[in-house]
XYZ file of C-alpha atoms in Angstrom:
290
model
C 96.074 118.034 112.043
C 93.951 120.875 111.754
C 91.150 121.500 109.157
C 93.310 124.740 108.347
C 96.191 122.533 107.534
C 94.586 119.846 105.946
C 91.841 121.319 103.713
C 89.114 118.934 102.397
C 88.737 115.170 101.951
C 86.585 113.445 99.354
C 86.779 109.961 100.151
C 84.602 108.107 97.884
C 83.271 104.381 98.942
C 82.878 101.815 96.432
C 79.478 100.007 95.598
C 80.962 96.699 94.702
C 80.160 93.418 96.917
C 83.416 93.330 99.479
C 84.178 96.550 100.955
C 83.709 97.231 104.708
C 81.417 99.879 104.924
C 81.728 99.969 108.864
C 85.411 99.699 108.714
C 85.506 103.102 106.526
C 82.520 105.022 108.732
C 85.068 103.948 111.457
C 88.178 105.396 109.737
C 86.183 108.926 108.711
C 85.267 109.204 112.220
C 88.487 108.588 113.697
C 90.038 111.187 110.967
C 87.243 113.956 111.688
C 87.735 113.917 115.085
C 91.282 114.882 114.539
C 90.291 117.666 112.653
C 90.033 116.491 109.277
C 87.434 117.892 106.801
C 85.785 114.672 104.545
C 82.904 114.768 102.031
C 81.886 111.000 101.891
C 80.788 110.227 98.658
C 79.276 106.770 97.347
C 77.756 104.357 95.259
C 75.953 100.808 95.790
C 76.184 99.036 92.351
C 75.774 96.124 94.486
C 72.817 97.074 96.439
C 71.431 98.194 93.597
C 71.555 94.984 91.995
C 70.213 92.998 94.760
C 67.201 95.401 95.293
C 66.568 94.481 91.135
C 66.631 91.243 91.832
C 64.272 91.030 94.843
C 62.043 93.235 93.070
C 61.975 91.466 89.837
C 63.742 94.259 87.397
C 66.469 92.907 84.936
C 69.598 94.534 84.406
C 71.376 95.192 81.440
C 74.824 96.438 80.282
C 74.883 99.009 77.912
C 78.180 99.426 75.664
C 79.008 102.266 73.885
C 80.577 102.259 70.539
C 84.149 103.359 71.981
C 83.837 100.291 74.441
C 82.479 101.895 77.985
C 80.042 99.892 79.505
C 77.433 101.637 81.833
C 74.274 100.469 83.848
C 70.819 100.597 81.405
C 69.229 102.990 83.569
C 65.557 102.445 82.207
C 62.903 104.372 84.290
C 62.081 101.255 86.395
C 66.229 100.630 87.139
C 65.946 104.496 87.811
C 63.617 104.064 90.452
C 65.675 101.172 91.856
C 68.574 102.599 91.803
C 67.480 105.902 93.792
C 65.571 103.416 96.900
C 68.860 101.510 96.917
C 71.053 104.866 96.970
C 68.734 107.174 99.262
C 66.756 104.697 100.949
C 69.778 101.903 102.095
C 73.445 102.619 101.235
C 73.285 106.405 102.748
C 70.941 105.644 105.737
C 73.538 103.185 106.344
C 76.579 105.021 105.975
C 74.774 108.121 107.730
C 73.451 105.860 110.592
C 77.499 104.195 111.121
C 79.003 107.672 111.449
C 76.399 108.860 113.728
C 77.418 106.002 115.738
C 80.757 106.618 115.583
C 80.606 110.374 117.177
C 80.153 112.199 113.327
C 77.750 114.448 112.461
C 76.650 113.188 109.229
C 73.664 114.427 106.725
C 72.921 112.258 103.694
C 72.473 114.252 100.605
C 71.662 112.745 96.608
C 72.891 115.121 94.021
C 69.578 116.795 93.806
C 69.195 118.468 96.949
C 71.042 122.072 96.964
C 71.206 121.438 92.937
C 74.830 119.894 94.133
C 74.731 117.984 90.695
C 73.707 118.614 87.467
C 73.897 116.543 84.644
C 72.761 116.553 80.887
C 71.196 113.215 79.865
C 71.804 111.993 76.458
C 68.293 111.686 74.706
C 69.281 109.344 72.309
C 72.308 107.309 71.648
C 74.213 104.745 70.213
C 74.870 101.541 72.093
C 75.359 97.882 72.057
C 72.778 95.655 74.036
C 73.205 91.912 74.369
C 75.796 92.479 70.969
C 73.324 94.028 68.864
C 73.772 97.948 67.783
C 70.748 99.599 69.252
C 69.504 103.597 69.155
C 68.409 103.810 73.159
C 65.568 106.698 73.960
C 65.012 105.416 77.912
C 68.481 105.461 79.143
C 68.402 107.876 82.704
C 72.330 108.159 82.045
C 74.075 111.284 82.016
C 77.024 113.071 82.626
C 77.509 116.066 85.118
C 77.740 119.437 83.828
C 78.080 121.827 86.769
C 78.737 121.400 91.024
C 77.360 123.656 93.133
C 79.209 123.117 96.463
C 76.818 125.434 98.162
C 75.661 122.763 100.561
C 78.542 120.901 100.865
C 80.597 124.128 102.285
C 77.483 125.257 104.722
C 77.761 121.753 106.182
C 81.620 121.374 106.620
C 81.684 124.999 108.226
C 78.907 123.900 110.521
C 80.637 120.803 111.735
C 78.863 118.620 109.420
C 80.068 115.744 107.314
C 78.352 115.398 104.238
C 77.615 111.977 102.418
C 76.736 112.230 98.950
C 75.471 109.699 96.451
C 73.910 109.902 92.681
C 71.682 110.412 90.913
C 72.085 114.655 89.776
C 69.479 116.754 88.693
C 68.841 116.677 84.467
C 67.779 120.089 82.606
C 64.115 118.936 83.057
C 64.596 118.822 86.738
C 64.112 115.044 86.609
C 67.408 112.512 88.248
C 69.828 111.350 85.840
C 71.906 108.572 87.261
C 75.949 109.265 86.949
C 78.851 107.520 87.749
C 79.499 107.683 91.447
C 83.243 107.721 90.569
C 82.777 110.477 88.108
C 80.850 112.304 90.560
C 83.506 112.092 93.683
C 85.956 113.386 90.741
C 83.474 116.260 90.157
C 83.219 117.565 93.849
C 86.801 117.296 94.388
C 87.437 119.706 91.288
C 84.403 122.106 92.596
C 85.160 122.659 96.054
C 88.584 121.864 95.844
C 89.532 119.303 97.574
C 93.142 118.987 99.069
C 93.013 115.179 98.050
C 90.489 112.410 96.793
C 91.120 108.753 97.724
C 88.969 106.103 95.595
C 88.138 103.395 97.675
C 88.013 100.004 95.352
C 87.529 96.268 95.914
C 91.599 95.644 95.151
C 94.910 97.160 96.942
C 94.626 99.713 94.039
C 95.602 100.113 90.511
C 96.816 96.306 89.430
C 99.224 95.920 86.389
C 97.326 92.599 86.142
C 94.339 92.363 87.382
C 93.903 88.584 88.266
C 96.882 89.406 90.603
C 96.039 91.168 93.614
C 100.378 91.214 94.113
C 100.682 93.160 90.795
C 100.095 96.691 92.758
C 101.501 99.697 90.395
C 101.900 102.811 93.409
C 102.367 105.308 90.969
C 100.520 105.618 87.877
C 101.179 108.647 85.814
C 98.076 109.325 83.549
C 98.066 111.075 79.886
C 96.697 114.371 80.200
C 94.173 113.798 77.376
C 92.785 110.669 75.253
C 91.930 106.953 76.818
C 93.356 106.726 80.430
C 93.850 103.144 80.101
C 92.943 101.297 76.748
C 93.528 97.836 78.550
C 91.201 99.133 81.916
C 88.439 96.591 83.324
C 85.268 96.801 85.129
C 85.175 99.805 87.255
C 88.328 100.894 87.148
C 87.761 102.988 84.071
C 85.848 104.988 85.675
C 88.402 105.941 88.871
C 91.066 106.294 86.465
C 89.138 109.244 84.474
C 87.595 110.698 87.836
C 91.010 111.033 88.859
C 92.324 112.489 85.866
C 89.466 114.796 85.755
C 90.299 115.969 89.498
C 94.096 116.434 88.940
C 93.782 118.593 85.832
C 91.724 120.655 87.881
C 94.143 121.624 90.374
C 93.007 119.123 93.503
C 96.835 118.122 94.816
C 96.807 113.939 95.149
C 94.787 111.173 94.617
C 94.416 108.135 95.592
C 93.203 104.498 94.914
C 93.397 102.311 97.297
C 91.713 99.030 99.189
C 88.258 99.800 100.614
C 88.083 96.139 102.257
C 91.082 96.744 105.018
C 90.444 98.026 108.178
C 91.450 101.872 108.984
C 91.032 101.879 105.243
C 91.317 105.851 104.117
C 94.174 106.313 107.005
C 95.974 103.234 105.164
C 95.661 105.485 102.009
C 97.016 108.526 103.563
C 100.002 106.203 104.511
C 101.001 105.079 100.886
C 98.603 102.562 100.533
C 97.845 101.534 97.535
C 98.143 103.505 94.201
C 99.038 107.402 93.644
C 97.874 108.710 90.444
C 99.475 111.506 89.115
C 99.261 113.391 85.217
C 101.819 112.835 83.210
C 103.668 115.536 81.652
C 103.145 116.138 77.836
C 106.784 115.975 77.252
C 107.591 112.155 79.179
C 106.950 108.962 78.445
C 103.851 107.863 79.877
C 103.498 104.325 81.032
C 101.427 101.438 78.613
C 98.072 100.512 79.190
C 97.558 98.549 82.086
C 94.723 95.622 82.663
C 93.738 96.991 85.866
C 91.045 95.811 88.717
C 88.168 97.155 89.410
């Protein structure tokens, strides 16, 4: 398939303990050499956490008042978080493709102002069950994509892989959801399709049972995506909303932990989220996994 044909790829890869990072480095080299066009786009939730914990940082949960939860990003988590991002999970992921015959070049939202974000200088949240006003929270959430970068690379060859943080008004990183962020690039460039790579076959009607696989899921166009939605799943669900109502033509969630994993997704792998229209009945909430 040609890159004329096929457009543009954002595969994003999932930070959670259990995916095969080398089987998915395998999978975009195998799909780039036969002509496909990928932006590789990640997070590391887990490396992040075990970089806290050799380092001696706690981690919190933050909840918001409408029941979100997000990392505390405090500035010493920030600083974790970005040598976990830039200085492991991408030299990784950069180091397997090159193996693998790809071209790669690691990029955080800062460089090429790719990301931009506005980071809330106070807000309400819930910490440990008690209704706090937080002032050092690094969170954000992105405001503008300038696929500059990404489009000098893919013309050139190149395969970009792209991680958090994005750059804040002050020109300081402000950490965003690596879901959210995949969603955002997607919209920008845009992408032909974006496949969410998760630690389950997909979208789960119950999420305790990996056998409960829902392979279509038709999202409301506006309000909650999913008012029953666990863990990280929230997050997919409203980065592929945000990607379909901007015109990008599928999307996919599927199993990051099988081998050939994004080619499985092209397949009909696991789930294919679509936007409902206004006028049907859209499906009830789902307890999904994340």
């Amino acid at each position: 398939m040609t890159d004329n044909a096929d457009g543009i790829t954002v595969v994003k890869c999932g930070g959670r303990a259990g995916l095969d990072r080398e089987a998915v480095c395998a999978d975009v080299a195998a799909l780039v050499g036969t002509g496909h066009r990928i932006v590789l786009a990640h997070g590391g939730s887990a490396d992040v956490d075990a970089l806290a914990e050799r380092l001696g940082v706690p981690q919190r949960r933050l909840t918001t008042p409408s029941g979100s939860s997000s990392r505390y990003t405090d500035p010493r988590t920030l600083e974790v978080l970005l040598l976990a991002l830039a200085g492991k999970v991408k030299p990784a992921l950069v180091g397997g493709l090159v193996s693998a015959g790809v071209d790669a070049v690691g990029l955080t939202g800062l460089d090429g102002g790719l990301l931009s974000a506005r980071r809330t200088a106070v807000h309400r949240a819930v910490l440990d069950g008690r209704p706090i006003l937080v002032r050092d929270d690094h969170n954000g959430r992105i405001t503008a994509v300038d696929t500059t970068v990404l489009r000098v690379l893919l013309s050139a060859g190149l395969t970009p892989v792209v991680s958090p943080p994005a750059r804040g008004g002050d020109g300081l990183p402000v950490n965003v959801d690596a879901d959210r962020a995949a969603g955002a690039i997607a919209a920008a460039l845009p992408a032909t399709r974006l496949v969410l790579l998760t630690g389950a076959p997909g979208v789960l009607a119950d999420h305790t049972d990996e056998t409960s696989l829902v392979r279509d899921l038709a999202l409301p166009p506006d309000g909650p995506v999913s008012a029953a939605a666990v863990g990280g799943m929230t997050a997919k669900l409203q980065a592929a909303r945000d990607a379909l109502r901007a015109g990008v033509g599928e999307v996919l969630i599927a199993d990051g932990r099988v081998a050939s994993p994004v080619t499985a997704a092209l397949a009909g792998a696991g789930t294919r989220v679509r936007l409902a229209a206004p006028s049907t009945h859209v499906e009830p909430p789902l307890a999904v996994g994340s």
